[in-house]
Amino acid sequence: MNTTAQAIEALAQETRRFPPPSGFAAQANAQPGIYEEAERDYLAFWESWARKLEWMKPFTKVLEWNEPFARWFADGELNASVNCLDRHVRAGRGHRIAYYYEGEPGDRREITYGALLDDVCRFANGLRKLGVKKGDRVAIYMPMIPELPVAMLACARIGAAHSVIFGGFSPDSIVDRVNDSQCVALITADQGWRRGNKVPLKANCDVALAQTPSIRHCIVAKRVGDPVEMQAGRDLWWSDVVAGQSTTCEPEHMNAEDLLYLLYTSGTTAKPKGIKHTTGGYLTQVAATHKLVFDLKDSDVYWCAADIGWVTGHSYIVYGPLCNGATSLIYEGTPDFPDKGRLWSIVERYKVTILYTAPTAIRTFMKWGLEYVQKHDLSSLRLLGSVGEPINPEAWMWYRDHIGGGRCPVVDTWWQTETGSIMISPLPGITTTLPGSATKPLPGIGADILNDQGESVPLGGGGYIVLTRPWPSMLRGIWGNDERYREAYWSKFPHQYLAGDGCRRDEDGNYWFMGRIDDVMNVSGHRISTTEVESALVSHSKVAEAAVVGKLDDVTGQAIVCFVTLRGGETGSKALADELRAHVGQHLGKFTTPKYLTFTQELPKTRSGKIMRRLLRDIAEGRMLGDTTTLADSSVVKELQERAKLEAGKDEG
Ligand code: PRX
């Protein structure tokens, strides 16, 4: 069933309602009245949250809106690392644990706010000594080890913007990202652990570094310990960079609108977009939403099981939790190592109270079965979150019943790399939740559902989700490409931010997300552009043309389906299909390896030569075909349908 149909069905049939448990509601950070307060004056609402940060120079202006460019708190100055660390230490909370760390092999560390501040200062001093300065960009390509947030915060301390590249990406992806923003340094590790295997991070960097002339230094943290190549003059061990450095480091005074970081995400072209996030507004909203949506208390042990390489990790492992002085957990590895109960053993060991994970993970746990869950005591949990993709009601109920023991509110949080923080989500002490719905926009947020004409769709209907007013953690644009920023988000409807998702609203105004409406796939919560996969395919010498679409998948949400024509009219083979799938993985990162690949003599095209993606999607999903009269050669469809059926059959068998 496709996502749209799923959402419609969920909407039609979903009669289950879960009001917040009364005990939870009574103690919740967000109390009734907060929506009305924010609605009365949304600027005053955000201002009050911004005033909770520590400013080196207080702001006097809240918002300057020069559509589509926002400046929040623009005459204020602050430093993100000071807000995440120094102010907690100064307040006598230096002994509080910032991170419990568990490596995949089982090694453990406890890192207090005091120790984290020391580490950040030493590394920041080391970076400064290497000549990294305010306004520079620094690339970070690391496993989930404590040095990763240290590196991010050290950049923030000296005013350099970080650009974290997920450790699953390939050397080519590093090259594109580093060169786009001209990073001056690359921070990595020798290797990382993943499902018992060693991920060759430094070796990947070495391949990339041959094509990234802007990088002056590559700093390498030792994680695994195998020997790696070190190029004299360019490559430095982390331990040497921090050796002899002081544990105090004067933080740069940053303007609220100075760049905090870039994070690349897939759009509808082959070139990823460097999403810009700045300092004051971003911190304001990640801290506010982290406190309200996760109901954070001092007694909580909070665990966001995402990777810091994605926006979820930036906002809800690093900046939000640290701003709020939270005690969080970082786990390096996969959930099935050494067995499928690893996450639950971690919840039990650290008495995790708040867990935030993705629907793909939840569906995987469902498939693995309850035996792994039931071996562990999960009674410490009091709140569950979901993010990254639409969550189907069945997975939502399973999460609530079997992980949350029926007692924990479930918050399904909708947002994007571009929004910086959670936009549509229940507030756990207030909102009555429905399985499969992200419920309503958070206080201060304006959202609507529009039809093709740009008219608001009445409750009960579906269309394009838009955001109707600026918000503090919104993207400030795309690195080096204001035009693409306008075009991608602000051109379809006047004065409305187009998120790129389809969504329906029920009669009570609850939002039900239905997936992307553009050429972006969502595979296990990772955004992958169909065009990027297509360019990876055509970079292979045997491929003439390729078309890529997403197909619904029970576990990963969507799976990648490729239709390929070969040069010289070749017909292809199983071996070549495997080779091409691996080729994509090598090109873009293993997590992008397509699940299905079908060869065809011809791709279905309109007479003007445009590939008919919707048709391919229908074929991939085995749906009835719509109107194909605009096809240049309609026999192509028949052939493709037959082949796709064969592929699907293979999968089931
Ligand atoms: O399609 C939506 C989906 O993920 C997209 C954003 O992806 P990314 O920028 O990688 O950020 C993911 C983590 C915030 C959205 O356009 N998405 C994210 N959360 C949800 C969701 N779809 C439905 N429900 C969600 N809770």
XYZ file of C-alpha atoms and ligand atoms in Angstrom, residues 265 311-312 386-391 412-418 499 501 513 515-516 522 525 527, ligand 1:
50
model
C 20.875 17.499 2.400
C 20.126 17.053 11.666
C 18.384 15.028 14.376
C 9.623 9.213 16.684
C 11.220 11.133 13.821
C 12.327 10.966 10.210
C 9.427 9.394 8.330
C 5.710 8.870 8.580
C 5.033 6.298 11.286
C 5.683 11.779 16.578
C 7.784 14.796 15.614
C 7.717 16.231 12.081
C 10.511 18.506 10.943
C 13.394 18.773 8.455
C 17.062 19.669 8.117
C 15.771 23.002 6.870
C 8.314 21.830 2.834
C 5.707 16.888 1.940
C 2.019 13.171 6.865
C 5.712 11.450 2.445
C 7.558 13.586 -0.097
C 13.161 8.676 2.267
C 14.776 8.124 7.397
C 16.865 11.649 2.445
O 9.380 13.912 4.496
C 9.581 14.403 5.803
C 10.285 13.360 6.625
O 11.668 13.646 6.529
C 11.871 14.819 5.728
C 13.023 15.611 6.289
O 14.186 14.847 6.205
P 15.531 15.368 6.861
O 15.778 16.759 6.422
O 16.570 14.363 6.562
O 15.248 15.416 8.400
C 14.879 14.238 9.062
C 14.844 14.489 10.556
C 14.080 15.659 10.998
C 10.553 15.547 5.804
O 10.399 16.429 4.713
N 9.874 13.384 8.040
C 10.615 13.769 9.103
N 9.925 13.570 10.247
C 8.718 13.071 9.905
C 8.680 12.960 8.496
N 7.581 12.508 7.850
C 6.517 12.163 8.593
N 6.486 12.222 9.933
C 7.558 12.657 10.636
N 7.513 12.691 11.963
